Short mmCIF file of C-alpha atoms and ligand atoms in Angstrom, two decimals:
data_model
loop_
_atom_site.label_atom_id
_atom_site.label_comp_id
_atom_site.label_asym_id
_atom_site.label_seq_id
_atom_site.Cartn_x
_atom_site.Cartn_y
_atom_site.Cartn_z
CA UNK A 1 -112.32 26.55 -124.26
CA UNK A 2 -110.38 28.72 -126.81
CA UNK A 3 -106.60 27.51 -127.70
CA UNK A 4 -105.89 31.31 -126.56
CA UNK A 5 -106.64 30.52 -123.32
CA UNK A 6 -104.76 27.63 -122.78
CA UNK A 7 -102.16 29.75 -124.80
CA UNK A 8 -101.74 32.48 -122.11
CA UNK A 9 -102.70 29.38 -119.06
CA UNK A 10 -98.93 27.84 -120.29
CA UNK A 11 -97.66 31.32 -120.29
CA UNK A 12 -98.52 31.92 -116.73
CA UNK A 13 -97.45 28.60 -115.53
CA UNK A 14 -93.95 28.66 -117.03
CA UNK A 15 -93.46 32.33 -115.28
CA UNK A 16 -94.03 30.68 -112.24
CA UNK A 17 -92.09 27.67 -112.50
CA UNK A 18 -89.52 29.95 -113.36
CA UNK A 19 -89.81 31.87 -110.47
CA UNK A 20 -89.85 29.29 -108.05
CA UNK A 21 -86.94 27.41 -109.84
CA UNK A 22 -85.27 31.02 -109.58
CA UNK A 23 -85.58 31.38 -105.67
CA UNK A 24 -85.24 27.42 -104.77
CA UNK A 25 -82.01 27.39 -106.71
CA UNK A 26 -80.54 30.29 -104.71
CA UNK A 27 -80.62 32.36 -108.00
CA UNK A 28 -82.93 35.01 -106.37
CA UNK A 29 -83.28 36.24 -102.99
CA UNK A 30 -87.23 36.42 -102.43
CA UNK A 31 -90.28 34.28 -104.16
CA UNK A 32 -92.38 36.84 -105.24
CA UNK A 33 -95.58 34.93 -107.08
CA UNK A 34 -98.25 37.45 -106.09
CA UNK A 35 -97.03 39.73 -109.51
CA UNK A 36 -97.32 36.98 -111.30
CA UNK A 37 -100.78 35.86 -110.03
CA UNK A 38 -101.81 39.64 -110.90
CA UNK A 39 -100.52 39.67 -114.57
CA UNK A 40 -102.62 36.93 -114.97
CA UNK A 41 -105.72 37.59 -112.99
CA UNK A 42 -108.07 37.23 -116.04
CA UNK A 43 -107.17 33.99 -116.08
CA UNK A 44 -108.44 32.97 -112.60
CA UNK A 45 -111.76 35.36 -112.38
CA UNK A 46 -114.61 33.65 -110.60
CA UNK A 47 -116.96 33.80 -114.23
CA UNK A 48 -114.03 32.36 -115.85
CA UNK A 49 -113.72 29.03 -113.19
CA UNK A 50 -117.79 28.64 -113.86
CA UNK A 51 -117.65 28.78 -117.17
CA UNK A 52 -114.84 26.40 -117.40
CA UNK A 53 -116.60 23.80 -114.93
CA UNK A 54 -119.81 24.33 -116.60
CA UNK A 55 -118.33 23.42 -120.10
CA UNK A 56 -116.09 20.63 -118.75
CA UNK A 57 -117.33 17.30 -120.83
CA UNK A 58 -114.37 16.27 -122.18
CA UNK A 59 -110.83 15.32 -121.66
CA UNK A 60 -108.91 18.46 -121.86
CA UNK A 61 -111.83 20.36 -120.94
CA UNK A 62 -111.93 18.62 -117.03
CA UNK A 63 -107.69 18.69 -116.83
CA UNK A 64 -108.44 22.54 -117.49
CA UNK A 65 -111.07 23.21 -115.26
CA UNK A 66 -109.84 21.32 -112.38
CA UNK A 67 -106.25 23.41 -113.03
CA UNK A 68 -107.44 26.83 -113.20
CA UNK A 69 -110.33 26.17 -110.18
CA UNK A 70 -107.41 25.19 -107.96
CA UNK A 71 -105.49 28.02 -109.17
CA UNK A 72 -108.84 30.46 -108.69
CA UNK A 73 -108.35 28.88 -104.82
CA UNK A 74 -104.56 29.73 -104.36
CA UNK A 75 -105.47 33.14 -106.06
CA UNK A 76 -107.93 33.73 -102.92
CA UNK A 77 -105.14 33.04 -100.52
CA UNK A 78 -102.06 33.77 -101.68
CA UNK A 79 -101.42 36.18 -99.61
CA UNK A 80 -101.47 34.28 -96.72
CA UNK A 81 -99.82 31.71 -98.33
CA UNK A 82 -97.00 33.74 -98.53
CA UNK A 83 -97.49 35.58 -95.23
CA UNK A 84 -96.93 31.86 -93.87
CA UNK A 85 -94.04 31.15 -96.34
CA UNK A 86 -91.85 33.94 -95.63
CA UNK A 87 -92.42 33.91 -92.05
CA UNK A 88 -91.16 30.39 -91.57
CA UNK A 89 -88.09 31.73 -93.66
CA UNK A 90 -87.71 34.23 -91.61
CA UNK A 91 -88.03 32.11 -87.71
CA UNK A 92 -85.03 31.40 -85.96
CA UNK A 93 -84.73 29.46 -82.79
CA UNK A 94 -81.96 30.47 -79.79
CA UNK A 95 -80.08 26.67 -79.79
CA UNK A 96 -76.68 26.29 -77.59
CA UNK A 97 -76.23 30.61 -77.67
CA UNK A 98 -76.85 30.92 -81.34
CA UNK A 99 -79.58 32.06 -84.06
CA UNK A 100 -80.48 28.55 -85.81
CA UNK A 101 -82.71 29.49 -88.90
CA UNK A 102 -86.24 27.30 -88.33
CA UNK A 103 -85.19 25.30 -92.37
CA UNK A 104 -81.97 23.93 -91.05
CA UNK A 105 -83.79 22.41 -87.60
CA UNK A 106 -85.22 19.15 -89.90
CA UNK A 107 -81.67 18.67 -90.95
CA UNK A 108 -79.70 18.95 -87.88
CA UNK A 109 -82.81 16.19 -86.10
CA UNK A 110 -81.86 13.92 -89.03
CA UNK A 111 -78.72 14.15 -87.60
CA UNK A 112 -78.50 14.23 -84.54
CA UNK A 113 -77.18 10.82 -82.57
CA UNK A 114 -78.34 11.91 -79.48
CA UNK A 115 -82.05 11.34 -78.30
CA UNK A 116 -82.75 13.82 -75.85
CA UNK A 117 -81.31 16.51 -78.13
CA UNK A 118 -83.22 15.20 -81.02
CA UNK A 119 -86.49 16.06 -79.01
CA UNK A 120 -85.22 19.19 -77.62
CA UNK A 121 -84.81 20.50 -81.28
CA UNK A 122 -88.27 19.24 -82.54
CA UNK A 123 -89.67 20.84 -79.31
CA UNK A 124 -88.16 24.07 -80.71
CA UNK A 125 -89.48 23.68 -84.19
CA UNK A 126 -92.77 22.77 -83.09
CA UNK A 127 -93.21 26.12 -81.28
CA UNK A 128 -92.43 27.95 -84.45
CA UNK A 129 -94.26 25.45 -86.62
CA UNK A 130 -97.53 26.22 -84.07
CA UNK A 131 -96.84 30.11 -84.23
CA UNK A 132 -98.38 30.03 -88.31
CA UNK A 133 -101.30 27.99 -87.24
CA UNK A 134 -103.77 30.59 -86.73
CA UNK A 135 -103.28 31.62 -90.16
CA UNK A 136 -103.09 28.26 -91.66
CA UNK A 137 -106.37 28.04 -90.01
CA UNK A 138 -107.75 31.17 -91.62
CA UNK A 139 -106.36 29.86 -94.88
CA UNK A 140 -108.16 26.40 -94.91
CA UNK A 141 -111.73 27.73 -93.43
CA UNK A 142 -111.30 30.23 -96.40
CA UNK A 143 -110.69 27.23 -99.04
CA UNK A 144 -113.75 25.54 -97.72
CA UNK A 145 -116.04 28.54 -97.97
CA UNK A 146 -115.15 29.29 -101.41
CA UNK A 147 -115.42 25.75 -102.42
CA UNK A 148 -118.86 25.63 -101.12
CA UNK A 149 -119.80 29.21 -102.70
CA UNK A 150 -118.64 27.60 -106.30
CA UNK A 151 -121.97 25.12 -105.74
CA UNK A 152 -119.46 21.88 -104.24
CA UNK A 153 -120.44 20.25 -101.23
CA UNK A 154 -117.74 21.50 -99.82
CA UNK A 155 -113.74 21.56 -100.50
CA UNK A 156 -113.55 17.77 -100.05
CA UNK A 157 -116.38 16.84 -102.64
CA UNK A 158 -114.50 19.73 -104.95
CA UNK A 159 -110.94 17.90 -104.84
CA UNK A 160 -112.28 14.67 -105.28
CA UNK A 161 -114.64 15.35 -108.24
CA UNK A 162 -112.32 17.45 -110.05
CA UNK A 163 -108.92 15.59 -109.47
CA UNK A 164 -110.31 12.20 -110.58
CA UNK A 165 -109.38 10.65 -107.01
CA UNK A 166 -111.76 8.12 -105.88
CA UNK A 167 -111.75 8.82 -102.38
CA UNK A 168 -114.44 6.77 -101.46
CA UNK A 169 -111.91 3.63 -102.74
CA UNK A 170 -108.90 4.91 -102.07
CA UNK A 171 -110.26 5.36 -98.20
CA UNK A 172 -111.03 1.49 -98.57
CA UNK A 173 -108.04 0.56 -99.74
CA UNK A 174 -106.05 3.08 -97.44
CA UNK A 175 -107.44 1.27 -94.24
CA UNK A 176 -106.80 -2.45 -95.78
CA UNK A 177 -103.03 -1.35 -96.28
CA UNK A 178 -103.18 -0.28 -92.12
CA UNK A 179 -104.58 -3.58 -91.38
CA UNK A 180 -102.78 -5.92 -93.64
CA UNK A 181 -99.37 -4.14 -92.63
CA UNK A 182 -99.96 -3.87 -89.22
CA UNK A 183 -97.84 -6.74 -87.51
CA UNK A 184 -95.27 -6.71 -89.29
CA UNK A 185 -94.80 -2.81 -89.08
CA UNK A 186 -94.68 -2.76 -85.47
CA UNK A 187 -92.12 -6.19 -85.24
CA UNK A 188 -89.71 -3.83 -87.40
CA UNK A 189 -90.29 -0.61 -85.63
CA UNK A 190 -89.79 -2.20 -82.16
CA UNK A 191 -86.17 -3.28 -83.53
CA UNK A 192 -85.38 -0.78 -85.71
CA UNK A 193 -86.04 1.66 -82.91
CA UNK A 194 -83.59 -0.65 -80.52
CA UNK A 195 -80.80 -0.36 -83.31
CA UNK A 196 -80.67 2.94 -82.29
CA UNK A 197 -81.26 3.03 -78.66
CA UNK A 198 -84.81 4.20 -78.30
CA UNK A 199 -87.35 2.61 -76.17
CA UNK A 200 -90.36 2.51 -78.15
CA UNK A 201 -92.66 3.92 -75.39
CA UNK A 202 -90.58 7.43 -75.61
CA UNK A 203 -90.53 7.19 -79.06
CA UNK A 204 -91.17 10.08 -81.13
CA UNK A 205 -90.92 11.19 -84.99
CA UNK A 206 -87.26 12.42 -84.76
CA UNK A 207 -86.06 9.69 -83.76
CA UNK A 208 -87.44 8.15 -86.86
CA UNK A 209 -86.28 11.03 -89.41
CA UNK A 210 -82.74 10.50 -87.62
CA UNK A 211 -83.16 6.24 -88.18
CA UNK A 212 -84.24 6.73 -91.88
CA UNK A 213 -80.87 9.19 -92.40
CA UNK A 214 -79.15 6.20 -92.35
CA UNK A 215 -76.11 7.42 -91.29
CA UNK A 216 -74.12 4.00 -90.71
CA UNK A 217 -74.80 3.68 -94.83
CA UNK A 218 -72.77 6.26 -95.91
CA UNK A 219 -69.94 5.36 -97.03
CA UNK A 220 -71.67 3.01 -99.60
CA UNK A 221 -73.14 5.89 -101.31
CA UNK A 222 -70.22 8.47 -102.12
CA UNK A 223 -70.98 12.33 -103.18
CA UNK A 224 -68.60 12.10 -106.11
CA UNK A 225 -70.51 8.57 -107.17
CA UNK A 226 -73.65 10.07 -107.28
CA UNK A 227 -74.12 11.89 -110.86
CA UNK A 228 -72.19 8.60 -112.38
CA UNK A 229 -74.70 6.42 -111.06
CA UNK A 230 -77.26 8.53 -112.52
CA UNK A 231 -75.98 8.89 -115.61
CA UNK A 232 -74.60 4.58 -115.96
CA UNK A 233 -78.24 3.78 -115.04
CA UNK A 234 -79.86 6.09 -118.10
CA UNK A 235 -77.37 4.68 -120.26
CA UNK A 236 -78.18 1.24 -119.21
CA UNK A 237 -81.49 2.36 -120.55
CA UNK A 238 -80.17 3.68 -124.13
CA UNK A 239 -80.63 7.15 -122.41
CA UNK A 240 -77.76 9.95 -123.03
CA UNK A 241 -78.55 12.23 -120.61
CA UNK A 242 -75.01 14.65 -121.53
CA UNK A 243 -77.24 14.63 -125.04
CA UNK A 244 -80.10 15.92 -124.03
CA UNK A 245 -79.87 19.50 -124.68
CA UNK A 246 -83.27 20.11 -122.68
CA UNK A 247 -82.46 19.55 -119.57
CA UNK A 248 -79.77 20.91 -117.62
CA UNK A 249 -78.46 19.57 -114.55
CA UNK A 250 -77.80 22.54 -112.16
CA UNK A 251 -75.10 21.03 -109.44
CA UNK A 252 -73.40 24.79 -108.59
CA UNK A 253 -73.28 25.29 -105.07
CA UNK A 254 -75.03 28.27 -104.15
CA UNK A 255 -76.13 29.72 -100.54
CA UNK A 256 -79.61 30.46 -101.19
CA UNK A 257 -79.97 26.82 -102.98
CA UNK A 258 -82.19 24.04 -101.63
CA UNK A 259 -80.50 21.32 -99.97
CA UNK A 260 -83.57 18.99 -101.44
CA UNK A 261 -82.91 18.22 -104.78
CA UNK A 262 -86.25 19.13 -107.06
CA UNK A 263 -87.10 19.31 -111.12
CA UNK A 264 -89.18 21.93 -112.27
CA UNK A 265 -90.22 21.59 -115.58
CA UNK A 266 -90.10 25.29 -117.23
CA UNK A 267 -91.36 24.70 -120.64
CA UNK A 268 -92.10 21.41 -121.96
CA UNK A 269 -90.46 19.40 -123.25
CA UNK A 270 -87.86 22.02 -123.91
CA UNK A 271 -86.26 23.58 -120.94
CA UNK A 272 -86.43 21.43 -117.94
CA UNK A 273 -84.43 21.92 -114.83
CA UNK A 274 -82.61 19.15 -112.38
CA UNK A 275 -81.49 21.43 -109.47
CA UNK A 276 -79.35 19.36 -106.79
CA UNK A 277 -76.52 20.21 -104.21
CA UNK A 278 -74.99 16.84 -103.81
CA UNK A 279 -73.88 15.78 -100.30
CA UNK A 280 -73.70 12.25 -100.64
CA UNK A 281 -75.98 9.60 -98.48
CA UNK A 282 -78.53 6.93 -99.23
CA UNK A 283 -81.24 9.83 -98.78
CA UNK A 284 -79.55 12.20 -101.07
CA UNK A 285 -79.41 9.36 -104.04
CA UNK A 286 -83.05 8.43 -103.04
CA UNK A 287 -84.29 12.30 -103.90
CA UNK A 288 -81.73 12.64 -106.66
CA UNK A 289 -83.40 9.33 -108.55
CA UNK A 290 -86.60 10.82 -107.98
CA UNK A 291 -86.06 13.84 -109.19
CA UNK A 292 -84.53 12.43 -112.40
CA UNK A 293 -87.58 10.12 -112.29
CA UNK A 294 -89.84 13.29 -113.31
CA UNK A 295 -87.25 14.96 -115.13
CA UNK A 296 -87.00 12.28 -117.55
CA UNK A 297 -90.72 12.10 -118.26
CA UNK A 298 -91.17 15.78 -119.16
CA UNK A 299 -88.36 16.10 -121.35
CA UNK A 300 -89.39 13.39 -123.03
CA UNK A 301 -92.75 14.67 -123.43
CA UNK A 302 -94.30 14.90 -127.25
CA UNK A 303 -93.97 18.77 -128.03
CA UNK A 304 -97.04 18.67 -130.11
CA UNK A 305 -99.44 17.76 -127.20
CA UNK A 306 -101.86 20.30 -126.01
CA UNK A 307 -100.77 21.66 -122.58
CA UNK A 308 -104.08 19.88 -120.57
CA UNK A 309 -101.60 16.58 -121.93
CA UNK A 310 -98.43 17.84 -121.30
CA UNK A 311 -98.86 19.52 -117.65
CA UNK A 312 -102.03 18.91 -116.55
CA UNK A 313 -104.17 16.07 -115.55
CA UNK A 314 -102.97 13.54 -112.90
CA UNK A 315 -99.81 14.29 -110.84
CA UNK A 316 -100.17 10.73 -109.51
CA UNK A 317 -98.69 9.61 -113.43
CA UNK A 318 -95.46 11.74 -113.12
CA UNK A 319 -94.72 10.71 -109.51
CA UNK A 320 -94.85 7.17 -110.07
CA UNK A 321 -92.26 7.80 -112.64
CA UNK A 322 -90.24 9.54 -110.14
CA UNK A 323 -90.66 6.37 -107.55
CA UNK A 324 -89.77 4.15 -110.35
CA UNK A 325 -86.09 5.54 -110.10
CA UNK A 326 -86.61 6.62 -106.66
CA UNK A 327 -86.86 2.67 -105.59
CA UNK A 328 -83.93 1.79 -107.90
CA UNK A 329 -81.89 1.01 -104.47
CA UNK A 330 -84.23 -1.66 -103.01
CA UNK A 331 -82.94 -3.48 -105.77
CA UNK A 332 -80.07 -5.60 -105.02
CA UNK A 333 -79.00 -6.16 -108.68
CA UNK A 334 -79.07 -2.36 -109.14
CA UNK A 335 -77.18 -1.82 -105.97
CA UNK A 336 -74.63 -4.33 -107.11
CA UNK A 337 -73.95 -3.33 -110.92
CA UNK A 338 -74.49 0.64 -110.41
CA UNK A 339 -73.06 1.22 -106.87
CA UNK A 340 -70.97 -1.84 -106.55
CA UNK A 341 -72.67 -2.65 -103.50
CA UNK A 342 -72.23 -6.70 -103.01
CA UNK A 343 -73.87 -6.62 -99.58
CA UNK A 344 -76.72 -4.12 -100.01
CA UNK A 345 -79.41 -6.54 -97.58
CA UNK A 346 -79.12 -4.15 -94.51
CA UNK A 347 -79.72 -1.09 -96.38
CA UNK A 348 -82.15 -2.53 -98.37
CA UNK A 349 -84.15 -3.84 -95.05
CA UNK A 350 -83.98 0.19 -93.68
CA UNK A 351 -85.09 1.19 -96.75
CA UNK A 352 -87.91 -1.26 -97.28
CA UNK A 353 -89.04 -0.33 -93.75
CA UNK A 354 -89.08 3.17 -94.96
CA UNK A 355 -91.47 2.63 -97.84
CA UNK A 356 -93.61 0.71 -95.25
CA UNK A 357 -93.61 3.99 -92.74
CA UNK A 358 -94.38 6.48 -95.60
CA UNK A 359 -97.28 4.18 -96.97
CA UNK A 360 -98.42 4.15 -93.56
CA UNK A 361 -98.16 7.82 -92.66
CA UNK A 362 -99.49 8.66 -95.84
CA UNK A 363 -102.53 6.02 -95.62
CA UNK A 364 -103.53 7.26 -92.49
CA UNK A 365 -102.50 11.07 -93.23
CA UNK A 366 -105.43 10.72 -95.88
CA UNK A 367 -108.27 9.06 -93.09
CA UNK A 368 -106.95 12.48 -91.39
CA UNK A 369 -107.28 14.80 -94.22
CA UNK A 370 -110.72 13.55 -94.94
CA UNK A 371 -111.84 14.66 -91.18
CA UNK A 372 -109.72 17.81 -91.20
CA UNK A 373 -111.78 19.31 -94.50
CA UNK A 374 -114.86 18.05 -93.04
CA UNK A 375 -114.44 19.24 -89.46
CA UNK A 376 -111.74 21.51 -88.65
CA UNK A 377 -112.40 21.96 -84.90
CA UNK A 378 -111.24 18.28 -83.86
CA UNK A 379 -108.70 18.25 -86.75
CA UNK A 380 -105.62 18.45 -83.88
CA UNK A 381 -107.20 15.91 -81.77
CA UNK A 382 -107.72 13.59 -84.69
CA UNK A 383 -104.23 14.30 -86.24
CA UNK A 384 -102.67 12.62 -83.19
CA UNK A 385 -104.89 9.88 -82.99
CA UNK A 386 -104.98 8.20 -86.64
CA UNK A 387 -101.13 9.14 -86.97
CA UNK A 388 -99.83 7.61 -83.73
CA UNK A 389 -102.34 4.73 -84.53
CA UNK A 390 -100.87 3.81 -87.70
CA UNK A 391 -97.06 5.14 -87.10
CA UNK A 392 -97.03 4.08 -83.16
CA UNK A 393 -94.47 6.93 -82.10
CA UNK A 394 -95.45 9.91 -80.10
CA UNK A 395 -97.10 12.73 -83.32
CA UNK A 396 -96.23 16.29 -82.85
CA UNK A 397 -99.97 17.98 -82.60
CA UNK A 398 -98.61 21.16 -83.68
CA UNK A 399 -98.05 20.00 -87.09
CA UNK A 400 -101.63 19.37 -87.79
CA UNK A 401 -102.00 21.99 -90.05
CA UNK A 402 -98.44 22.30 -91.32
CA UNK A 403 -98.35 18.69 -92.40
CA UNK A 404 -101.08 19.62 -95.18
CA UNK A 405 -100.79 19.84 -98.63
CA UNK A 406 -103.59 21.36 -100.29
CA UNK A 407 -106.13 19.66 -102.47
CA UNK A 408 -105.23 16.36 -101.33
CA UNK A 409 -102.18 15.79 -102.89
CA UNK A 410 -101.82 12.71 -100.45
CA UNK A 411 -104.21 11.03 -102.29
CA UNK A 412 -102.01 11.80 -105.58
CA UNK A 413 -99.21 10.24 -103.80
CA UNK A 414 -101.15 7.05 -102.59
CA UNK A 415 -102.28 6.54 -106.08
CA UNK A 416 -98.76 7.03 -107.21
CA UNK A 417 -97.11 3.98 -105.28
CA UNK A 418 -100.35 1.76 -106.49
CA UNK A 419 -99.12 3.12 -110.03
CA UNK A 420 -95.27 2.31 -109.45
CA UNK A 421 -95.66 -1.11 -108.53
CA UNK A 422 -97.84 -2.25 -111.40
CA UNK A 423 -95.35 -0.68 -113.47
CA UNK A 424 -92.73 -2.23 -111.89
CA UNK A 425 -94.02 -5.51 -112.42
CA UNK A 426 -94.63 -4.88 -115.93
CA UNK A 427 -91.40 -4.55 -116.61
CA UNK A 428 -89.50 -6.92 -114.49
CA UNK A 429 -91.44 -9.68 -116.04
CA UNK A 430 -91.25 -7.90 -119.77
CA UNK A 431 -87.31 -7.51 -119.07
CA UNK A 432 -85.99 -8.88 -116.23
CA UNK A 433 -84.84 -8.47 -112.83
CA UNK A 434 -82.32 -6.09 -114.53
CA UNK A 435 -84.75 -4.03 -116.67
CA UNK A 436 -82.88 -1.16 -115.87
CA UNK A 437 -80.02 -2.04 -117.93
CA UNK A 438 -82.65 -2.91 -120.95
CA UNK A 439 -82.87 -0.38 -123.81
CA UNK A 440 -86.06 -1.85 -124.80
CA UNK A 441 -87.20 -1.22 -121.43
CA UNK A 442 -85.77 2.51 -121.83
CA UNK A 443 -88.26 2.61 -125.29
CA UNK A 444 -90.68 1.41 -123.53
CA UNK A 445 -90.74 4.12 -120.93
CA UNK A 446 -90.01 7.02 -123.21
CA UNK A 447 -93.09 5.91 -125.20
CA UNK A 448 -95.06 6.08 -121.72
CA UNK A 449 -93.05 9.33 -121.25
CA UNK A 450 -94.27 10.56 -124.63
CA UNK A 451 -97.81 11.06 -123.76
CA UNK A 452 -97.11 13.50 -120.52
CA UNK A 453 -100.15 13.32 -118.42
CA UNK A 454 -102.84 12.53 -120.65
CA UNK A 455 -103.51 9.16 -119.40
CA UNK A 456 -105.07 8.42 -115.93
CA UNK A 457 -103.04 5.58 -113.58
CA UNK A 458 -106.48 3.96 -114.57
CA UNK A 459 -105.91 3.86 -118.24
CA UNK A 460 -101.86 3.32 -117.97
CA UNK A 461 -102.23 0.02 -115.66
CA UNK A 462 -105.48 -1.43 -118.28
CA UNK A 463 -102.41 -0.63 -121.18
CA UNK A 464 -100.25 -2.80 -119.40
CA UNK A 465 -102.28 -5.61 -119.11
CA UNK A 466 -103.89 -5.15 -115.33
CA UNK A 467 -107.47 -4.97 -114.80
CA UNK A 468 -107.03 -1.22 -113.16
CA UNK A 469 -105.45 0.33 -110.29
CA UNK A 470 -105.71 -1.13 -107.10
CA UNK A 471 -103.39 -1.65 -104.07
CA UNK A 472 -103.21 -5.64 -103.95
CA UNK A 473 -99.96 -6.02 -105.54
CA UNK A 474 -98.23 -2.77 -103.46
CA UNK A 475 -99.90 -4.79 -99.91
CA UNK A 476 -98.47 -8.15 -100.42
CA UNK A 477 -94.90 -6.15 -101.58
CA UNK A 478 -95.54 -4.04 -97.78
CA UNK A 479 -96.53 -6.89 -95.87
CA UNK A 480 -94.01 -9.24 -96.72
CA UNK A 481 -91.18 -6.43 -95.55
ZN1 ZN B 501 -91.91 14.34 -106.84
#
């Protein structure tokens, strides 16, 4: 494959990333990606995809083939994608005599102490979500047809093969995780639901959102101390945030700015944005740290690497770096040294339970998505059954299509959670429980970040002295939650 093609692919990627950044950071009113796809349509022709698939016999070629094929599929359904996203952006519901935007409902549910009101808000949210389900179904059917059109057995096989997800083995590990953590999960669930006065038999996902919002811990995680916590953490590892000119920290409040922190690597490693609207609270700290993990990864990538190694490859790798920082607040040494919390025990218990919840949710989502992408007709019942069985609370059937990311991103998250435990154990063994205060740990991480996503999680774990990527350590940690 030609170098020129890679350069064009990189230019497309930069334009698309910049557009997402401008829209999500509130610097632009509408997200408009169709003109970008149109300008670069020559990258995503069916002949190009077929040629790349047939030539993909080395790592660089495989990463390009994966990316072009998935962009080719997205390009075919982008009209529907945009319609759904714009409909959701514009939708409002009636709540106490006011028009409330659909996107505000989730934060309102998380902050609503009254169970009945939470459930009503959730009902309103689900009704709007359901209104777009016919379009979502049409979109998935098109993706399934196009995957077969390219010569794959089905969409599942396409994703598994091109992304190197190892779905058979991952599914087995997801089942083990669900079995081994079942007892501890249900014991903790009942106790935590009691703590917010929700009877287990009436509990639904909105109650869990409220529980994990962790309002009682807000005072421990003030807004003003958030950026200093990040700066101090990085300084401990010998990283001076103020000196990183390629990383822009966008803290400016704008009305249209997304409420969640996010990181966009526009040009790697020359131009990376970390966007946040600080509000404080434990969740906000975790999401800032998560995005900072991505940002440090991207600003440290070797500028001489080829585009497929800088940006493509397995996203489980960058997600693992993000999780490594994201879960720092579960380390009581970090809470004490960086945030000044002497007794973080109660907070850590909740945060660990939240992690267990997420792992069970994603494990059951993987089982569900395997079925969804092979039998769409039964999907709605299977969603409610599989997630309900794993999570022990009522699951809103209306979310069965909206709660799905394309191309098994759920599998990449699961692989990232597995990789994060390997990496964290390695850092703790070599640099101690307070590894985040070690410049040598910082040097080691920087040496990993330099490689972009050239290496796969399996190879990274081997480089750390493990015998590969597996869920053993993760399950052990979760079972002792
Ligand atoms: Zn992430």
